[in-house]
Short mmCIF file of C-alpha atoms and ligand atoms in Angstrom, two decimals:
data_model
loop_
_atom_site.label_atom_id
_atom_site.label_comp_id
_atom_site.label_asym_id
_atom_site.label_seq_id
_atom_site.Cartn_x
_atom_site.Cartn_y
_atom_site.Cartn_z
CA UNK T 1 0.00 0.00 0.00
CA UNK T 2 1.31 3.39 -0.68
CA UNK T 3 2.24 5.83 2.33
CA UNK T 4 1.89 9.34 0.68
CA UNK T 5 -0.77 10.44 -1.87
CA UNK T 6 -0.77 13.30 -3.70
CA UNK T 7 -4.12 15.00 -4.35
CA UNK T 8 -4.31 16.76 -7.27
CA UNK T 9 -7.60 18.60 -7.05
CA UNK T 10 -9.30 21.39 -4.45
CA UNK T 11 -12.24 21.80 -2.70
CA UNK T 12 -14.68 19.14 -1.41
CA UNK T 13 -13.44 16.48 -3.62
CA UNK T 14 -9.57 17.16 -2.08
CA UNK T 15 -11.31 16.57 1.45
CA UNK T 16 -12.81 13.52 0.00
CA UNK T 17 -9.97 11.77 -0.75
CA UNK T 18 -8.03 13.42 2.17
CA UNK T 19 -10.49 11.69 4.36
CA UNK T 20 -10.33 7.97 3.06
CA UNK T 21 -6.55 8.42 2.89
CA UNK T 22 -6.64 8.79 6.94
CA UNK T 23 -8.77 6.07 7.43
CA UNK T 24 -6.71 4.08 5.83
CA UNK T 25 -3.39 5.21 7.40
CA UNK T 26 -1.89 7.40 4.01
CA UNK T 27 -0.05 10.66 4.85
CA UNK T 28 -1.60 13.17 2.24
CA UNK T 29 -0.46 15.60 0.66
CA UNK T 30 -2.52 18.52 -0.98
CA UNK T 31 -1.46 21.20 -4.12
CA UNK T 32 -2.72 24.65 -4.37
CA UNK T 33 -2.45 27.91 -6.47
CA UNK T 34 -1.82 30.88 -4.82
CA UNK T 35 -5.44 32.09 -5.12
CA UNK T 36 -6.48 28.86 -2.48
CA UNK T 37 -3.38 29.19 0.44
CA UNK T 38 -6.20 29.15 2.73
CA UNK T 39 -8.41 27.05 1.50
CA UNK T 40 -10.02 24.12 3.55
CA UNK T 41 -7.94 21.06 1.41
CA UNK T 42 -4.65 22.92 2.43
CA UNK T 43 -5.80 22.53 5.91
CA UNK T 44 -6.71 19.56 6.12
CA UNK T 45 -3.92 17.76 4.19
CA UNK T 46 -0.83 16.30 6.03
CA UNK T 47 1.51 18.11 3.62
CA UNK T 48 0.68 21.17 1.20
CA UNK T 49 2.87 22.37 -1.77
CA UNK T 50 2.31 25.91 -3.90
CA UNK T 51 2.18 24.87 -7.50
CA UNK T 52 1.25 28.19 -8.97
CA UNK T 53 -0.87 31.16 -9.76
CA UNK T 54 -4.49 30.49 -9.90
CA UNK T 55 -5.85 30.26 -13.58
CA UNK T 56 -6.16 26.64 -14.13
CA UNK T 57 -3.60 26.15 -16.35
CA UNK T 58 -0.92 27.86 -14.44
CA UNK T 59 -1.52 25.27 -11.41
CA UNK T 60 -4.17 22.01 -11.10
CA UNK T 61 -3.82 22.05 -14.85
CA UNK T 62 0.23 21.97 -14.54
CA UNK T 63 1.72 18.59 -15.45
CA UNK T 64 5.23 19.58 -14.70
CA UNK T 65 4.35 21.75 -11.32
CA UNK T 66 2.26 18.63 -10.12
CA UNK T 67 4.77 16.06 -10.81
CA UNK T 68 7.44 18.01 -9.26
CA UNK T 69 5.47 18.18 -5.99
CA UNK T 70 5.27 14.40 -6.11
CA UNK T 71 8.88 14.09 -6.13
CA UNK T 72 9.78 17.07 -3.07
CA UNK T 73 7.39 15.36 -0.94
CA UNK T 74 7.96 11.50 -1.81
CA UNK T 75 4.51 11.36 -2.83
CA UNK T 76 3.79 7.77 -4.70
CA UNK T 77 0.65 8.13 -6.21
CA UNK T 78 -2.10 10.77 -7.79
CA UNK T 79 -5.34 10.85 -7.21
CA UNK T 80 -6.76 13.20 -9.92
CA UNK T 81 -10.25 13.48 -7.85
CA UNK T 82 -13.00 14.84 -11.08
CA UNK T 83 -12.49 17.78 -13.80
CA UNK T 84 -8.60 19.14 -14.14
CA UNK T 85 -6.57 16.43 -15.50
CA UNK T 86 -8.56 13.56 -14.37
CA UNK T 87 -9.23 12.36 -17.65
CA UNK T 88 -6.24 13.19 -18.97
CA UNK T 89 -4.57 10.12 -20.52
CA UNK T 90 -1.23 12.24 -21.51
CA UNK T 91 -0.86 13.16 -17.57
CA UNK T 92 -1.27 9.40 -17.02
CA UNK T 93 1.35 8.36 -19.52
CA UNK T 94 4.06 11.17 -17.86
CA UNK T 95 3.15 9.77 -14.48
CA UNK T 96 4.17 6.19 -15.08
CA UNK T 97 7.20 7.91 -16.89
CA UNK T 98 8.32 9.07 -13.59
CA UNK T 99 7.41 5.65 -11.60
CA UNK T 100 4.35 7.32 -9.87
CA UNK T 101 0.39 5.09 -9.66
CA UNK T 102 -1.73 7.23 -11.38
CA UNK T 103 -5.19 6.12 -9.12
CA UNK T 104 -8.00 5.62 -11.84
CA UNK T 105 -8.06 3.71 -15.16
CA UNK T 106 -4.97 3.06 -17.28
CA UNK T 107 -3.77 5.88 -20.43
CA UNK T 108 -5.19 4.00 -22.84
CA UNK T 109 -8.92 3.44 -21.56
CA UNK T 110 -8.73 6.80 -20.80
CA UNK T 111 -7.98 7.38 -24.43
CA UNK T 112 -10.38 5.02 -25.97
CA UNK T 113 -13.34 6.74 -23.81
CA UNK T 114 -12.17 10.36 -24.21
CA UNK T 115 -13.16 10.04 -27.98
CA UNK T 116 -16.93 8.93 -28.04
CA UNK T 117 -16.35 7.20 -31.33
CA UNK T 118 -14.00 4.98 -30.11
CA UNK T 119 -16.04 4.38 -27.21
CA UNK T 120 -19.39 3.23 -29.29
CA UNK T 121 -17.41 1.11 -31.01
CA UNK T 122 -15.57 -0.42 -28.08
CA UNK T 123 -19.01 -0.60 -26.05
CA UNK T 124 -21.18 -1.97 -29.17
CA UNK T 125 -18.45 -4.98 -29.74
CA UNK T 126 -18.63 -5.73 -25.81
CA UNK T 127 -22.14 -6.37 -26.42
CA UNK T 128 -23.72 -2.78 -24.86
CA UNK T 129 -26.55 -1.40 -26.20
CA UNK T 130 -25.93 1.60 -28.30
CA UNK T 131 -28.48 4.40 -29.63
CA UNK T 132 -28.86 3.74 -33.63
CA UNK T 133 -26.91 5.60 -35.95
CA UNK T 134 -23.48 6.03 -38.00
CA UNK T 135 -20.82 3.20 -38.19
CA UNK T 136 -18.30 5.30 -36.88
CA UNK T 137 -17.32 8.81 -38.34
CA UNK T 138 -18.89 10.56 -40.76
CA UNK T 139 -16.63 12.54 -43.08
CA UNK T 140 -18.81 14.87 -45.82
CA UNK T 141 -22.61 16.06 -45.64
CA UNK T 142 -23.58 13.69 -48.65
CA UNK T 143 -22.89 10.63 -46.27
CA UNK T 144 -24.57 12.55 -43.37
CA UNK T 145 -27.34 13.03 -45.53
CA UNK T 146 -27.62 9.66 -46.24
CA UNK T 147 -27.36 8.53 -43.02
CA UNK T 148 -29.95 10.81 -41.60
CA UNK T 149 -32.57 9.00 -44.23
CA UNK T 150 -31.43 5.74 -42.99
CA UNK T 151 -31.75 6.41 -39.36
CA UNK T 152 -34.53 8.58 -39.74
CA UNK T 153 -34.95 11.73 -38.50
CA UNK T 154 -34.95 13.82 -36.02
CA UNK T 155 -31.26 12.94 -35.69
CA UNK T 156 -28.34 14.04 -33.51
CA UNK T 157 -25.03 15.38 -34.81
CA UNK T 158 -22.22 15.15 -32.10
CA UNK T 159 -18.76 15.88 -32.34
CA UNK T 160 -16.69 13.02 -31.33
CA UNK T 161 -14.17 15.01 -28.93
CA UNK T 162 -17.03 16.89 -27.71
CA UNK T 163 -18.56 17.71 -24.26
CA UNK T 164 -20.62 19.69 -22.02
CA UNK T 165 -23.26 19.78 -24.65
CA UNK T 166 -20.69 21.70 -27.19
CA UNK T 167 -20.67 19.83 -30.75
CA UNK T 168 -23.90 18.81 -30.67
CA UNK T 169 -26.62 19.78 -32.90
CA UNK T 170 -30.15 18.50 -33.63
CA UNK T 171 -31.49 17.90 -37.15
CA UNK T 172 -35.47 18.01 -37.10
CA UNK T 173 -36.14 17.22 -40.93
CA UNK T 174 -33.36 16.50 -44.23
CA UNK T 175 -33.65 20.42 -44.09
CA UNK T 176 -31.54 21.05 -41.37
CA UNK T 177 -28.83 18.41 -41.84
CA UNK T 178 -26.34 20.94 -44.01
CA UNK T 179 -26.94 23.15 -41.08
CA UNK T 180 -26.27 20.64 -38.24
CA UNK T 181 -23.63 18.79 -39.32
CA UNK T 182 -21.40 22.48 -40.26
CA UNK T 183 -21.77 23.47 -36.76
CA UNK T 184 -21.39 20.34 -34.99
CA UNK T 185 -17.79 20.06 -37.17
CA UNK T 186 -17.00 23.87 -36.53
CA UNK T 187 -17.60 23.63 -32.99
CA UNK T 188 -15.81 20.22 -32.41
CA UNK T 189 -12.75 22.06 -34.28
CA UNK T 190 -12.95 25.45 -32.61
CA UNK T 191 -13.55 23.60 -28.65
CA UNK T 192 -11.56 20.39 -28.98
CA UNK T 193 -9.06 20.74 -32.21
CA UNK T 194 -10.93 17.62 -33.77
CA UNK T 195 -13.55 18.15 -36.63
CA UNK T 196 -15.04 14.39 -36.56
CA UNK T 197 -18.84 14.03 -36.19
CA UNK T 198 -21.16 11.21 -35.88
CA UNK T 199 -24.78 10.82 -35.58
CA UNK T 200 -27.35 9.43 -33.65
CA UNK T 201 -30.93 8.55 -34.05
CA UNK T 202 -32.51 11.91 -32.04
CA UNK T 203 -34.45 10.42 -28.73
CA UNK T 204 -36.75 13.06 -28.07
CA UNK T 205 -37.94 12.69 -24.22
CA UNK T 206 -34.89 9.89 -21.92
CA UNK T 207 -33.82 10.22 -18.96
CA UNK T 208 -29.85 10.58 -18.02
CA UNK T 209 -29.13 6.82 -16.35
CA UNK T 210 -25.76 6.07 -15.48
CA UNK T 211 -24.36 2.67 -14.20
CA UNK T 212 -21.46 2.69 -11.57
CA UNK T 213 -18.64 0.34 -12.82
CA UNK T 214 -15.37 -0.78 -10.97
CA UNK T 215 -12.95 -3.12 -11.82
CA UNK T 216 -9.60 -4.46 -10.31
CA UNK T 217 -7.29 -4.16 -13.73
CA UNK T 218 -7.28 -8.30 -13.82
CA UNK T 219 -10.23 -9.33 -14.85
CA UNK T 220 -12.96 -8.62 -12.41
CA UNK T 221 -15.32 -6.06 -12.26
CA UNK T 222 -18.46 -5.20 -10.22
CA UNK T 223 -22.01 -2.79 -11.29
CA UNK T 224 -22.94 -0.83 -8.27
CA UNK T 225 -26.71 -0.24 -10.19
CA UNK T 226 -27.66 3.21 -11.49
CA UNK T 227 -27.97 6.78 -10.75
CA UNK T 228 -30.70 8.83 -12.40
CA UNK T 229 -29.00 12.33 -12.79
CA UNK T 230 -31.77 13.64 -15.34
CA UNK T 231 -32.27 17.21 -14.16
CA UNK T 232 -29.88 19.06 -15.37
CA UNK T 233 -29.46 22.92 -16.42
CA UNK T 234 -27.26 23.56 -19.81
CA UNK T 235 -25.46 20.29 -18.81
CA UNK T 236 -24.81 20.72 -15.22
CA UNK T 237 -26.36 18.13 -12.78
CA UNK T 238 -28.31 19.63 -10.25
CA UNK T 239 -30.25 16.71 -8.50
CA UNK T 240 -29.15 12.63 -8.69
CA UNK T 241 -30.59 9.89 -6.72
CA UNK T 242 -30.03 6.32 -7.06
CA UNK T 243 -31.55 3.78 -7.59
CA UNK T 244 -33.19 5.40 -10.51
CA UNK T 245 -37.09 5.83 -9.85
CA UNK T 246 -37.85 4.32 -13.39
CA UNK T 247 -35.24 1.31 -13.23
CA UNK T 248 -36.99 -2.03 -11.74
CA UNK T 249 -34.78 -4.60 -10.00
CA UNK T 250 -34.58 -6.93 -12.62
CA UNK T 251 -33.60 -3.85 -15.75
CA UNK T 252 -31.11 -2.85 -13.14
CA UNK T 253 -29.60 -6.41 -12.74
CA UNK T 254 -29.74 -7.13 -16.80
CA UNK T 255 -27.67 -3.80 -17.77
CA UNK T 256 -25.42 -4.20 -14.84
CA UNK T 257 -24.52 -7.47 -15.52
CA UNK T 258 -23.64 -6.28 -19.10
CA UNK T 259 -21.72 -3.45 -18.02
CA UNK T 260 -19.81 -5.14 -14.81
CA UNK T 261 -19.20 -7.86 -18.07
CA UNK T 262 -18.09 -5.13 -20.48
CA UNK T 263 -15.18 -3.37 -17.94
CA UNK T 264 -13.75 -6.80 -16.81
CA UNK T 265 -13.83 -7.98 -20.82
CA UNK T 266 -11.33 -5.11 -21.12
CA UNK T 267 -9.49 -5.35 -17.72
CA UNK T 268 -10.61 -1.66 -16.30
CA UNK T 269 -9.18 -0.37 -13.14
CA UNK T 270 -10.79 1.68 -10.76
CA UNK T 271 -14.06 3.48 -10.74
CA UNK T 272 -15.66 4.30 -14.01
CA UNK T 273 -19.46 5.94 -15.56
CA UNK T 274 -21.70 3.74 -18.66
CA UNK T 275 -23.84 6.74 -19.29
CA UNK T 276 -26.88 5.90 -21.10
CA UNK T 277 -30.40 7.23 -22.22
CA UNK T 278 -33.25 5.39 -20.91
CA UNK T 279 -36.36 5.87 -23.13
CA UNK T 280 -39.57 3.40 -23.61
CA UNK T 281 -37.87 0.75 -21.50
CA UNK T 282 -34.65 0.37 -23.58
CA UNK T 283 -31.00 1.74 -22.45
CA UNK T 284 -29.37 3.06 -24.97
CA UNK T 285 -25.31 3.94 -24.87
CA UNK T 286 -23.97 7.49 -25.14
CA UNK T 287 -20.53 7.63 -23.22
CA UNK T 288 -18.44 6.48 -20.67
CA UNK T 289 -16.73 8.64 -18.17
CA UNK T 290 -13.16 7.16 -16.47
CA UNK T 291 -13.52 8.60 -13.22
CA UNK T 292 -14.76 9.20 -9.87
CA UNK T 293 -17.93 10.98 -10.76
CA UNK T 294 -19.23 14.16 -8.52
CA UNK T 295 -22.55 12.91 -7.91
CA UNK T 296 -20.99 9.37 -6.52
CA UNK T 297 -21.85 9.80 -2.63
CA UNK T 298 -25.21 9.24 -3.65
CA UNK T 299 -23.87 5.43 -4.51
CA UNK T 300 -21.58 5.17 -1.36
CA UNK T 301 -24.77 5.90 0.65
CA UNK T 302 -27.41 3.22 -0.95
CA UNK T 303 -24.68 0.21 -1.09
CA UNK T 304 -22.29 1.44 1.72
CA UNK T 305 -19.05 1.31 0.37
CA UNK T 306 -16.26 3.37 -0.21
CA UNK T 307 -15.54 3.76 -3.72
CA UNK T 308 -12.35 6.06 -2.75
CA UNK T 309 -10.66 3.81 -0.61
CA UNK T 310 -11.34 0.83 -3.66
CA UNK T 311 -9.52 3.02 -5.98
CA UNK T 312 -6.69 3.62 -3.99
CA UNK T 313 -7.00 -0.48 -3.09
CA UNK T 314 -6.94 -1.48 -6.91
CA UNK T 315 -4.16 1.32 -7.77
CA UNK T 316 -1.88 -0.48 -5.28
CA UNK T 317 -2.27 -3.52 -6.64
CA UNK T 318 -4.83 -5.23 -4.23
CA UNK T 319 -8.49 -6.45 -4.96
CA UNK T 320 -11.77 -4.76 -4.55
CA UNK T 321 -12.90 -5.16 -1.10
CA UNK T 322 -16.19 -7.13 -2.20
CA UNK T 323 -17.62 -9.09 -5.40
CA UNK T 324 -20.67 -8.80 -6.64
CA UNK T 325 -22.40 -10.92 -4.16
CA UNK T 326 -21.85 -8.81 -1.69
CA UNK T 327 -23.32 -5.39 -3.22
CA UNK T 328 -26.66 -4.62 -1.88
CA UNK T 329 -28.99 -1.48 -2.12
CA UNK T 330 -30.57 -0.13 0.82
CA UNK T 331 -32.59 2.23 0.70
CA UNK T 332 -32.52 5.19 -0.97
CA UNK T 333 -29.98 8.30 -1.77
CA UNK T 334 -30.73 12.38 -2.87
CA UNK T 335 -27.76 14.79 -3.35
CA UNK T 336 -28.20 17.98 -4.69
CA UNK T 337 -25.34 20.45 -5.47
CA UNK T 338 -24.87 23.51 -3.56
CA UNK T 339 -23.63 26.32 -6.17
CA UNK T 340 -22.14 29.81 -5.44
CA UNK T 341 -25.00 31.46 -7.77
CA UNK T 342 -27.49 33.48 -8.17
CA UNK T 343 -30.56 32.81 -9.23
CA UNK T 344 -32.69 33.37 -11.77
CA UNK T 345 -29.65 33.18 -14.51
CA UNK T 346 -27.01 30.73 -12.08
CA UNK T 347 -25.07 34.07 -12.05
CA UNK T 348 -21.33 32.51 -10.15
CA UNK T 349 -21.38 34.28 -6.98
CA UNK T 350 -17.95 34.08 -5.54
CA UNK T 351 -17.43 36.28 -1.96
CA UNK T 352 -16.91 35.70 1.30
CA UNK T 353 -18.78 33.12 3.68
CA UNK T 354 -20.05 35.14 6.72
CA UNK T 355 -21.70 32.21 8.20
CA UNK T 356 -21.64 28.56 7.51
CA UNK T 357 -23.65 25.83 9.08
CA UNK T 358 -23.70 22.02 7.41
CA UNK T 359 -26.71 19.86 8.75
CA UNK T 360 -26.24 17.14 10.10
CA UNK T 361 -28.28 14.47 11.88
CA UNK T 362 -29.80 10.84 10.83
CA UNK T 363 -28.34 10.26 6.96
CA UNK T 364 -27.64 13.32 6.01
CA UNK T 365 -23.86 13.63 4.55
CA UNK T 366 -22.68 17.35 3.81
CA UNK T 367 -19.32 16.83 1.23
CA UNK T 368 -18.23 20.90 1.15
CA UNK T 369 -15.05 22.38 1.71
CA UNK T 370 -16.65 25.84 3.23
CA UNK T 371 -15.60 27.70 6.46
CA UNK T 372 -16.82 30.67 8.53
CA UNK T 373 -15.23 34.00 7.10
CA UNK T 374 -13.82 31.63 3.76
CA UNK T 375 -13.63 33.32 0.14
CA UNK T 376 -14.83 31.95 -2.15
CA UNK T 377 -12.30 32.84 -5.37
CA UNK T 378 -13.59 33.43 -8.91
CA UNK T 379 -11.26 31.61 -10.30
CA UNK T 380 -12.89 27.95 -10.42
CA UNK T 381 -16.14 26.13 -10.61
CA UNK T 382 -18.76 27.29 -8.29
CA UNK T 383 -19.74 24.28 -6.70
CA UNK T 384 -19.05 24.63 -3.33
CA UNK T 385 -21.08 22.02 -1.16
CA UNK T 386 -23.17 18.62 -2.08
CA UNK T 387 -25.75 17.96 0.18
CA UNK T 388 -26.62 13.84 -0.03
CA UNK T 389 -29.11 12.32 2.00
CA UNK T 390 -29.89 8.42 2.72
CA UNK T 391 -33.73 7.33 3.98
CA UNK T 392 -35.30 3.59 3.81
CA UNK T 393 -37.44 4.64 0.91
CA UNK T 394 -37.98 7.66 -1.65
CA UNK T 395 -40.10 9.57 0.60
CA UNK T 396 -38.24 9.48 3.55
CA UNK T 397 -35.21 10.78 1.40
CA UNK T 398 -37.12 13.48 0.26
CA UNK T 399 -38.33 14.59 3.57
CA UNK T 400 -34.97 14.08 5.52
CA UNK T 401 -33.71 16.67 2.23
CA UNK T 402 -36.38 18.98 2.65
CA UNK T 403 -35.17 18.83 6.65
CA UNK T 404 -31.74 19.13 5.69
CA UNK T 405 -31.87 21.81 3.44
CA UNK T 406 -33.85 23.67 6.12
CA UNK T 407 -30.72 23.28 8.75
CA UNK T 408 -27.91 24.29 5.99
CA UNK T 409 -27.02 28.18 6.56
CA UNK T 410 -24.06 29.75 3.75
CA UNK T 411 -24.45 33.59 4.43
CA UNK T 412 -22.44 36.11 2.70
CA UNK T 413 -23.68 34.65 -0.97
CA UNK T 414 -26.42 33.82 -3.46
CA UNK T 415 -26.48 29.65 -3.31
CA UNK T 416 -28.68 27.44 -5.37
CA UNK T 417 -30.47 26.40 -2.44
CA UNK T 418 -33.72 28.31 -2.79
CA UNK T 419 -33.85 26.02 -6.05
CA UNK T 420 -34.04 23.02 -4.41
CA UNK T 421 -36.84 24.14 -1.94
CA UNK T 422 -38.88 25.06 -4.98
CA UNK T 423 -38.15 21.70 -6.81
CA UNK T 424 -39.58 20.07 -2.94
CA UNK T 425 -42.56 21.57 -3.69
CA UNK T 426 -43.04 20.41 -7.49
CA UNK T 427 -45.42 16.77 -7.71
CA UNK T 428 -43.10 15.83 -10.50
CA UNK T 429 -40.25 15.76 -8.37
CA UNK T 430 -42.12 14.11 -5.79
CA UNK T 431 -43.27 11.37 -7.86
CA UNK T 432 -40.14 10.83 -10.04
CA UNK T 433 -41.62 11.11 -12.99
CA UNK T 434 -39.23 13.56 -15.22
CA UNK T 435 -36.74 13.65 -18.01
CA UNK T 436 -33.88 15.60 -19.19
CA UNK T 437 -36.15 18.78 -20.47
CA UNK T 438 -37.86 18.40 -17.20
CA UNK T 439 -35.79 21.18 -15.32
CA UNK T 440 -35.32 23.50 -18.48
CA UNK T 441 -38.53 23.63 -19.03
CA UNK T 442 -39.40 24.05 -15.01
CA UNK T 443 -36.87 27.21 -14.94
CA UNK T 444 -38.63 28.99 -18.09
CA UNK T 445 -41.80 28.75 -16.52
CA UNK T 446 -40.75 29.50 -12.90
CA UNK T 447 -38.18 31.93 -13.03
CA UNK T 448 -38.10 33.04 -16.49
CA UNK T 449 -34.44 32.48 -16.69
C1 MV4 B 501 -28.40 12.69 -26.93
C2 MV4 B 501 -29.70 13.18 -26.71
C3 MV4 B 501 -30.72 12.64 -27.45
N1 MV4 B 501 -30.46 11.67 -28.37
N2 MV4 B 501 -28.20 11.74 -27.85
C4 MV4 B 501 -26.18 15.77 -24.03
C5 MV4 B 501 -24.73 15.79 -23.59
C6 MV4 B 501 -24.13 14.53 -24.01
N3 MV4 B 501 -23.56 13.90 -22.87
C7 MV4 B 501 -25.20 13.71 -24.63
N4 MV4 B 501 -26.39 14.53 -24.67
C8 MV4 B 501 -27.51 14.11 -25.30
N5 MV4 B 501 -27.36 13.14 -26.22
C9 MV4 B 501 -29.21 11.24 -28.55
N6 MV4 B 501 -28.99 10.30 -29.46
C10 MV4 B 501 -29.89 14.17 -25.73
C11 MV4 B 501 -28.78 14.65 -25.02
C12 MV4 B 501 -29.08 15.65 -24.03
C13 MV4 B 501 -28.94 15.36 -22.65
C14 MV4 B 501 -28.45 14.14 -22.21
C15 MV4 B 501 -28.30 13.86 -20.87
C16 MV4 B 501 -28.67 14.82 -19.94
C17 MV4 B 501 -29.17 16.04 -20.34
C18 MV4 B 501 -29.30 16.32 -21.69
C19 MV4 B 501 -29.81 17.56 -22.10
C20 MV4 B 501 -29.93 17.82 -23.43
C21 MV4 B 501 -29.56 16.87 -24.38
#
């Protein structure tokens, strides 16, 4: 097992993996820029090294600054946490360069699943169901033309290195293909340097079901069921749960199985995402994500594991901590994401925390990185807290929210909370029943934003 882990990451995931290094007796050892010297991570590490000034790039984003910090404090291994470089299969390669563990899923899955091309075709020949569409690329408009008669429209243009929504454009009717398929290639050049498109058959109304996979690098792998993170805002999560409303027992046992299946096929290590859409009873493949995921508490709470502490397990050579057998749900688990914004446009909202109380009581878990009298900088994301309860059933996760939510004071700031007490309120939300429009469509005719 290693003694010293780097973490190279800030905020409440840094305290995440700060916290399952103690518990399992790791020194750790936390990074910084300049703009975060007193930030909560710093605090809390064993060990904290300045790695630069506080645009991204300049620090969490610096290969050479991080790896360097690794070698003055003997760190062995890097746990990337989510965002920065934790999908970065080049960071990956330069860390086993220098005899580091890099703790996640080797260069070349990383690689594979980075370009969503790759990844249909790697999923569809592991026998996961895929949404209908190209074989691969498709290189002039004539053949996307084509192909949009074939699959019938609407269809979906995507740009294969794309993400966060960007390279992704909608063709109703023939009409619009010249139209979609420019801008899905412009905007796939212009964001990620790579002009490759594909399409999809269009599904109109899914919801956003992902499947928790981990695997020990030799063979094994596990599902740890679903997580139903369908309302979303221009991309951004705002509410998961798990298990997924929608998702019986025996649909959530069938595309496990083919997912825990699909990982060991290709030997994957650590913690990974099978995102799908879930429409009319069928799942239907989009993309898979190669790392810790922020909304995975919410899976932690229903099957009680540690999916931290089985990366770090799995990077250092030993195996998972449980099989399949052993993975039970119980119960059910709500996290919502605590954003320094204002409301009614998600305006960021960085300032200073005059007062900060977390709730706390019977399964609630508050993962946030806040202070009394902290700053919040401008330079980063503006999550700043996740909120995830655990109740017996649905309702009782719900209430024990609404409870929770209730007890959580961040002064000083505009948070999303006030969202979340609306969304309490809506039947919808109460019932489960919603889709990934549900919440765009909710904000345009509640808040007109
Ligand atoms: C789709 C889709 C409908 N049909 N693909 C959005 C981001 C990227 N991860 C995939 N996305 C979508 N792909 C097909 N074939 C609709 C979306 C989509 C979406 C997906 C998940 C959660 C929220 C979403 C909001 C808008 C569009």
């Amino acid at each position: 097992m290693f003694d010293k882990i780097l973490i190279a990451n800030r905020g409440e995931i840094a305290l995440r993996v700060i916290r399952a290094c103690r518990e399992m007796g790791i020194a750790s050892v936390a990074v910084h820029s300049t703009a975060d010297t007193d930030a909560m991570h710093v605090r809390m590490a064993d060990e904290a090294v300045c790695i630069g000034p506080p645009p991204g790039t300049d620090s969490y984003l610096s290969i050479p600054a991080i790896i360097a910090a690794c070698e003055i404090t003997g760190a062995q291994a890097i746990h990337p946490g989510y965002g920065f470089l934790s999908e970065n299969s080049n960071f990956v390669q330069i860390i086993e360069d220098h005899e580091l563990t890099f703790i996640g899923p080797t260069a070349e899955h990383i690689r594979v699943m980075g370009d969503k091309i790759s990844a249909k075709d790697t999923m569809k020949a592991l026998g996961v169901p895929c949404v209908p569409g190209s074989a691969g690329g498709v290189p002039t408009l004539e053949d996307a033309q084509r192909i949009g008669e074939e699959v019938g429209y609407p269809v979906i243009v995507k740009a294969t290195a794309g993400g966060g929504g960007k390279g992704m454009k909608v063709a109703q009717t023939a009409a619009d293909m010249e139209s979609a398929f420019m801008t899905a290639r412009a905007e796939g050049k212009s964001n990620f340097g790579n002009d490759e498109v594909y399409i999809e058959k269009y599904l109109t109304t899914p919801r956003h079901i992902e499947i928790q996979v981990f695997g020990d690098g030799k063979g094994r792998a596990v599902h740890l069921g679903e997580r139903d993170c369908s309302l979303q805002r221009r991309h951004q999560k705002v509410f998961e749960e798990a298990p997924g409303p929608s998702i019986s027992p025996e649909e959530r046992a069938a595309i496990g199985k083919t997912c825990s299946d699909a990982v060991a096929k290709i030997n994957y290590i650590g913690a990974g995402t099978i995102e799908f859409l879930y429409e009319n009873g069928e799942f239907y493949f989009i993309e898979m994500n190669t790392r810790l995921q922020v909304e995975h508490p919410v899976t932690e709470s229903i099957f009680g594991v540690d999916l931290v502490r089985e990366q770090i397990r799995v990077a250092a050579g030993l195996d998972m901590s449980f099989i399949q057998e052993d993975l039970h749900i119980n119960g059910h688990s709500i996290e919502v994401r605590i954003n320094a914004e204002k409301l009614p446009n998600f305006t960021p909202c960085p300032g200073r925390i005059t007062q900060y109380h977390a709730p706390g009581g019977l399964g609630v878990r508050m993962d946030s990185a806040l202070y009394d009298g902290y700053s919040i900088p401008p330079y980063y994301d503006s999550l700043i807290g996740k909120l995830i309860v655990h109740g017996r059933d649905r309702p009782e996760a719900l209430a024990r929210l609404n409870r929770a939510l209730g007890e959580l004071i961040v002064d000083g700031i505009d948070t999303t909370v006030p969202l979340f007490h609306a969304l309490l309120q809506e039947p919808d939300v109460l019932s489960g029943e919603y889709n990934i429009h549900w919440l765009e469509h909710w904000l345009e005719t509640n808040l007109g934003g």
